[in-house]
CSV table of C-alpha atoms and ligand atoms in Angstrom, one decimal:
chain,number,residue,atom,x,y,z
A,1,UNK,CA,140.2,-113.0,-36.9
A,2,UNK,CA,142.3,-112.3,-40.1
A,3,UNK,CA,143.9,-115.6,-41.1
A,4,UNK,CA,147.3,-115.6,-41.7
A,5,UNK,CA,149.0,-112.6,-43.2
A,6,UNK,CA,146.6,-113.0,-46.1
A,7,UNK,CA,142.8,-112.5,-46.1
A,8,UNK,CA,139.8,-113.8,-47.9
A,9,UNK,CA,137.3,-111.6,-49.5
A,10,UNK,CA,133.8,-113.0,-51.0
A,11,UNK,CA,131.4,-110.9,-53.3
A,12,UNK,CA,127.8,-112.3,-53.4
A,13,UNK,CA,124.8,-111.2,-54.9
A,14,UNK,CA,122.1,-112.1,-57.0
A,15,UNK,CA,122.9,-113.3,-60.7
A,16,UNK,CA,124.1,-109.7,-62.7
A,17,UNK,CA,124.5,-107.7,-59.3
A,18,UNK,CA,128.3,-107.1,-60.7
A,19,UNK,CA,130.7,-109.6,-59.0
A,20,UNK,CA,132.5,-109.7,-61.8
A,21,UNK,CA,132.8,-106.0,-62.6
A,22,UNK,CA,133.9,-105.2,-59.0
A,23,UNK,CA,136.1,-108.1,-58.3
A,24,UNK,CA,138.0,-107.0,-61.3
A,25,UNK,CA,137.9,-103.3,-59.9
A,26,UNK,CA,139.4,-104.2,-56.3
A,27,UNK,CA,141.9,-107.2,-57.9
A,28,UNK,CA,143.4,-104.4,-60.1
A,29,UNK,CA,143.3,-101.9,-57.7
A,30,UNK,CA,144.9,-103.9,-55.0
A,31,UNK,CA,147.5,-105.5,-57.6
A,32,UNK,CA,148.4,-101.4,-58.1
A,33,UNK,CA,149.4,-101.0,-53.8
A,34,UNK,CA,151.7,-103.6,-54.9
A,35,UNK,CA,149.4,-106.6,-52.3
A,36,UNK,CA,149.5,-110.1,-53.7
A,37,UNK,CA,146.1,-111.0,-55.0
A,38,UNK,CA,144.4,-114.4,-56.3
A,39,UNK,CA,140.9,-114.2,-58.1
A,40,UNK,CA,138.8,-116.6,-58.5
A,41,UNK,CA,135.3,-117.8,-58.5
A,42,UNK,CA,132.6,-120.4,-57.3
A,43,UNK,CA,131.3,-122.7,-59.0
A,44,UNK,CA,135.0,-123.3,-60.6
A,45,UNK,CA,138.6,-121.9,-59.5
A,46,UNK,CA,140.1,-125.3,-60.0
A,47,UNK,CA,139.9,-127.9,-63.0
A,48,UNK,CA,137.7,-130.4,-60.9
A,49,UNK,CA,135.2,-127.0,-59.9
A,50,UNK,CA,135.1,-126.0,-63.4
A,51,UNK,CA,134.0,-129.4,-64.4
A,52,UNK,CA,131.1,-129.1,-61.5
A,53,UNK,CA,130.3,-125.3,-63.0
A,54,UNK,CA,130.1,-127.2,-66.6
A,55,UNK,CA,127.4,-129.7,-65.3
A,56,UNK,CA,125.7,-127.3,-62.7
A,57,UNK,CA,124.9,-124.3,-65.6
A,58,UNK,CA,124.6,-126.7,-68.3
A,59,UNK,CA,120.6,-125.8,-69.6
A,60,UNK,CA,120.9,-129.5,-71.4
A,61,UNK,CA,121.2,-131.3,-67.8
A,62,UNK,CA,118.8,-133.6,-66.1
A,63,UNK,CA,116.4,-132.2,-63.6
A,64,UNK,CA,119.1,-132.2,-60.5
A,65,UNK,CA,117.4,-132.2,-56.8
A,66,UNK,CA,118.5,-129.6,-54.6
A,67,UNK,CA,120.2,-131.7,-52.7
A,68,UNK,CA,122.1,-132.7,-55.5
A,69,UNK,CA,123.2,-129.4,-56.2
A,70,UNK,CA,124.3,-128.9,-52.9
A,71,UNK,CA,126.5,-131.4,-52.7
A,72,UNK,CA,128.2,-130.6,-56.3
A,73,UNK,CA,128.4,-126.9,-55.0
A,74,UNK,CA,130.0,-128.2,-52.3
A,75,UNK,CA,132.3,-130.8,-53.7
A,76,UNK,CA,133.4,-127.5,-55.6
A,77,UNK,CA,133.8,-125.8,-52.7
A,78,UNK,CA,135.9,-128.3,-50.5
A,79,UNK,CA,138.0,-128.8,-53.7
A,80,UNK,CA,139.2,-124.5,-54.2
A,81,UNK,CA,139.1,-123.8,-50.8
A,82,UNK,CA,141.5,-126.6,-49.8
A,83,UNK,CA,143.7,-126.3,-52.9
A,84,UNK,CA,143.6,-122.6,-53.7
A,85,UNK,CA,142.1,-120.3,-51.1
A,86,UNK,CA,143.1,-121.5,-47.8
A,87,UNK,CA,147.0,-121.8,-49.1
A,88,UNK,CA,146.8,-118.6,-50.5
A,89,UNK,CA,145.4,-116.6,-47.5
A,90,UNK,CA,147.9,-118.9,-45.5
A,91,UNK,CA,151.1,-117.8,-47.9
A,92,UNK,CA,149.9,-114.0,-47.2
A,93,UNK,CA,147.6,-113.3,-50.6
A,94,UNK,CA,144.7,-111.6,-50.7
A,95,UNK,CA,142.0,-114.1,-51.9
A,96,UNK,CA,139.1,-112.1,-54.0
A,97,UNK,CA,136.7,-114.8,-54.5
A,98,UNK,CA,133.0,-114.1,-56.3
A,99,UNK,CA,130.4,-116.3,-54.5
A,100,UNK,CA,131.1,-119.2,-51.7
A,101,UNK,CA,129.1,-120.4,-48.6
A,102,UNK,CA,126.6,-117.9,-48.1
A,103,UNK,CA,125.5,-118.5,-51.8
A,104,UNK,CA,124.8,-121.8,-50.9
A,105,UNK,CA,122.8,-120.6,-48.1
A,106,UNK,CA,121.0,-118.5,-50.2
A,107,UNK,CA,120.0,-119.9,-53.7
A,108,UNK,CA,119.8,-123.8,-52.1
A,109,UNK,CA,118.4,-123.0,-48.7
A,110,UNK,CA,116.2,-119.6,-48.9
A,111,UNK,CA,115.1,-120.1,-52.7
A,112,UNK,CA,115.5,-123.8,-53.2
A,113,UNK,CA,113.9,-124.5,-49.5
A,114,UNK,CA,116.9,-126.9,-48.0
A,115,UNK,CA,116.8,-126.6,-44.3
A,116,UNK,CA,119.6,-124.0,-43.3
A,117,UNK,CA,120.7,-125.5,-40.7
A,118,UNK,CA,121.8,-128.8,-42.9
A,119,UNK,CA,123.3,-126.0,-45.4
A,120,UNK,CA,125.2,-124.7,-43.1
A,121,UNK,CA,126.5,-127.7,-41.5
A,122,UNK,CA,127.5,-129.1,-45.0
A,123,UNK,CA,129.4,-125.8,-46.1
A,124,UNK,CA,131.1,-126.7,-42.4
A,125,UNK,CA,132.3,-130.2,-43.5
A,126,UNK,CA,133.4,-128.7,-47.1
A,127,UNK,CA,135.3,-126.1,-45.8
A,128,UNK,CA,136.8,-127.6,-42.7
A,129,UNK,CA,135.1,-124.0,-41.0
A,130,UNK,CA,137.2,-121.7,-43.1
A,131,UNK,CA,135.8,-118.5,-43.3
A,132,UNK,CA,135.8,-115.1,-45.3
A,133,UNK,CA,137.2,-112.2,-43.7
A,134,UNK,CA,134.9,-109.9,-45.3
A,135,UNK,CA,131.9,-110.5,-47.2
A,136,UNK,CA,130.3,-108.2,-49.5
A,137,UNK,CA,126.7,-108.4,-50.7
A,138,UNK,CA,125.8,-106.8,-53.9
A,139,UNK,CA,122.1,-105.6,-53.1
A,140,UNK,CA,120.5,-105.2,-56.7
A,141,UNK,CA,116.9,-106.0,-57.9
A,142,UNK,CA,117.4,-108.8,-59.8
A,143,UNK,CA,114.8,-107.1,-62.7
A,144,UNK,CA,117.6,-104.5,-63.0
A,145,UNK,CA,120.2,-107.2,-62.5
A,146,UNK,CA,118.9,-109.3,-65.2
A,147,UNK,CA,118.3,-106.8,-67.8
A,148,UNK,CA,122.0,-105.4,-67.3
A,149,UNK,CA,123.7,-108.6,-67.4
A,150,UNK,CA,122.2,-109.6,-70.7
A,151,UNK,CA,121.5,-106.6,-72.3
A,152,UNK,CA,117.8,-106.1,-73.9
A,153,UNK,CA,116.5,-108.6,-76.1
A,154,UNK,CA,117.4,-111.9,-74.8
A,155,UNK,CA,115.7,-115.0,-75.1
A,156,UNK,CA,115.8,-117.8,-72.7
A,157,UNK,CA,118.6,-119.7,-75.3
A,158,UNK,CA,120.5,-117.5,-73.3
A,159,UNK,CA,120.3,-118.4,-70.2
A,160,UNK,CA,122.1,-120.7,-67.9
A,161,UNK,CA,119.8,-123.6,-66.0
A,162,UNK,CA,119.7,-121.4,-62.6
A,163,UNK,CA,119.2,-118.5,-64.5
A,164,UNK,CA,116.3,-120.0,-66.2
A,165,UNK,CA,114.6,-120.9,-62.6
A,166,UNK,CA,113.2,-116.9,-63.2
A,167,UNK,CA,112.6,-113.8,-61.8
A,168,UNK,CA,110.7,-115.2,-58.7
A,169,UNK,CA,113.5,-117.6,-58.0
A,170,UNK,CA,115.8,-114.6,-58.0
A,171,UNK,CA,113.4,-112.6,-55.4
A,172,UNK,CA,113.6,-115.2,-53.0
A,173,UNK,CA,117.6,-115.5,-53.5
A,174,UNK,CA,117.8,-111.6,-52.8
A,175,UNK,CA,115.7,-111.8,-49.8
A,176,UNK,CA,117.8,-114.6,-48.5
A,177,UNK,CA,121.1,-112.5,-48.9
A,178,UNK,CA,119.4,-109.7,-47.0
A,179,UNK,CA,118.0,-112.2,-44.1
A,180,UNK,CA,121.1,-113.8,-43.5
A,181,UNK,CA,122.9,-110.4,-43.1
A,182,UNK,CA,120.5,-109.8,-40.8
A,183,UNK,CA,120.7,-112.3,-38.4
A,184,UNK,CA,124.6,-112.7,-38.9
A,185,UNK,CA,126.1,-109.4,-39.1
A,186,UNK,CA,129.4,-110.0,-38.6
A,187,UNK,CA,131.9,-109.7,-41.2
A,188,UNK,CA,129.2,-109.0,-44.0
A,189,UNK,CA,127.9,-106.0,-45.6
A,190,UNK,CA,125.3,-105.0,-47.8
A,191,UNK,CA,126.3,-102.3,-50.4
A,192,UNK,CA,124.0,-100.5,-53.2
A,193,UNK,CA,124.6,-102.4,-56.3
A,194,UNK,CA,122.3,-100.4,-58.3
A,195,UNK,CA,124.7,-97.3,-58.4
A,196,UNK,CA,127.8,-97.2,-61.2
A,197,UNK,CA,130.4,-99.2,-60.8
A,198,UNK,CA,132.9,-96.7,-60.1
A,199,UNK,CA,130.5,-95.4,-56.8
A,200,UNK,CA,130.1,-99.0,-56.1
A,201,UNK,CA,133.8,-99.9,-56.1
A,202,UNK,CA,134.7,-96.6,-54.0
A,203,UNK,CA,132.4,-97.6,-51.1
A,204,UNK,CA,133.9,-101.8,-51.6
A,205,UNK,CA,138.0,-99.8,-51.2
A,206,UNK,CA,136.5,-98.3,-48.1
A,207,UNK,CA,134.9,-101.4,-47.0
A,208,UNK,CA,138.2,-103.9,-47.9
A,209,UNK,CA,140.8,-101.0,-46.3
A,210,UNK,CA,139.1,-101.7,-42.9
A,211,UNK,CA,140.1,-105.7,-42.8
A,212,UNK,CA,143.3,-105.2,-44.6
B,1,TYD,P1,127.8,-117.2,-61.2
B,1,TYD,O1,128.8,-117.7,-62.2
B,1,TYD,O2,128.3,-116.3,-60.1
B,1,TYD,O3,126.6,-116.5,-62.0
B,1,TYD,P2,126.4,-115.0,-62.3
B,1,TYD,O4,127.7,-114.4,-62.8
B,1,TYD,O5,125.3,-115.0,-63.3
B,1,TYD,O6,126.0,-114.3,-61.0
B,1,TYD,O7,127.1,-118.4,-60.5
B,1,TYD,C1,126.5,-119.4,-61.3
B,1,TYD,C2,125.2,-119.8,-60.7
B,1,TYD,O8,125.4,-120.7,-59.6
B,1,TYD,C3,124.4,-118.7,-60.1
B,1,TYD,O9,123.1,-118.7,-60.7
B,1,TYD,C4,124.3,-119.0,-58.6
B,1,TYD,C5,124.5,-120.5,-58.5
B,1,TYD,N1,125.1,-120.9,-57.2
B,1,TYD,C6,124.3,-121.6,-56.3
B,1,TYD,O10,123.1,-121.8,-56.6
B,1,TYD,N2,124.8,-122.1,-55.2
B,1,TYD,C7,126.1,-121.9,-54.8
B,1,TYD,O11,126.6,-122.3,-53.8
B,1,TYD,C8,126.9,-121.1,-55.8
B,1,TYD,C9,128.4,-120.9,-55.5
B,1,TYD,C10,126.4,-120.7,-57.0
């Protein structure tokens, strides 16, 4: 059920699979057919998230627990969707928003091995149940994803602390995207992220212009 006169959009995907790149396409592209759009982003999208983001990508932190990380991408969470997204969807905006609950899902409860249920239940509480209208995947192997975000030549320096949890870690995040699709179709969809951006976005217009 569309909420409001607004609606709430989520990108995921593994790290590199081009959230950015198409949540800038669709903002920009929306923003042209004159709709009121917010962008944003998880971990972050309000000054108390983007103090969370600093400690949860900092390489320099202590070895958190998963359940630790949970509960600061949660605290996150709670934080933009109850000060940002839900009052914009609920003042008529169209809220584009790279990664929320299903990440969790994902990265802490496929790759991390937290009990899904108990992921679930705590993106429930966070959220007060607030939910995307549409969600779209990104599906891109995160070899390819990796290589493209960084470019050739990088060395670990570069990379974030999740980032640095490797190429295996990524795999398992992946299959987790694709298994939760699967067993919960509604509302999400898997697109091609391999393919160029513009053949990407094209197929995400298509995709937004049936919840709209
Ligand atoms: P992000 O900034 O989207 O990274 P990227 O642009 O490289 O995809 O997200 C930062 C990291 O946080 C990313 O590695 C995924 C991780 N993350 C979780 O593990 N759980 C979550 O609930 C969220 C929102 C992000």
């Amino acid at each position: 059920m569309p909420q409001g006169d607004g609606r709430f959009i989520v990108f995921e995907g593994v790290d590199g699979s081009g959230k950015s790149t198409q949540a800038f396409l669709l903002s920009k592209y929306l923003g042209e057919q004159k709709m009121r759009v917010v962008a944003t982003r998880e971990p972050g999208g309000t000054v108390t998230g983007e103090e969370i983001r600093r400690v949860l990508l900092d390489p320099q932190a202590e070895d958190l627990t998963p359940q630790c990380e949970l509960l600061l991408y949660m605290a996150s969470r709670a934080q933009h969707v109850g000060r940002i997204i839900k009052p914009a969807v609920e003042r008529g905006h169209i809220v584009i928003c790279e990664r929320y609950c299903l990440s969790s899902l994902a990265y802490q409860g496929y790759a991390e091995g937290l009990a899904l249920e108990e992921v679930a239940a705590v993106g429930t509480f966070a959220t007060g149940g607030f939910q995307a209208d549409l969600t779209i995947i990104l599906d891109v192997d995160p070899e390819i994803a990796m290589e493209r975000d960084k470019g050739p030549g990088t060395v670990e320096a570069d990379y974030d602390r999740i980032e640095r949890k490797g190429i295996a870690f990524q795999r398992k995040v992946r299959e987790g995207f694709l298994e939760i699709t699967r067993e919960r179709p509604e509302k999400t969809r898997i697109v091609d992220g391999s393919r160029r951006a513009k053949e990407v976005h094209e197929e995400v217009k298509r995709l937004v212009a049936d919840v709209l």
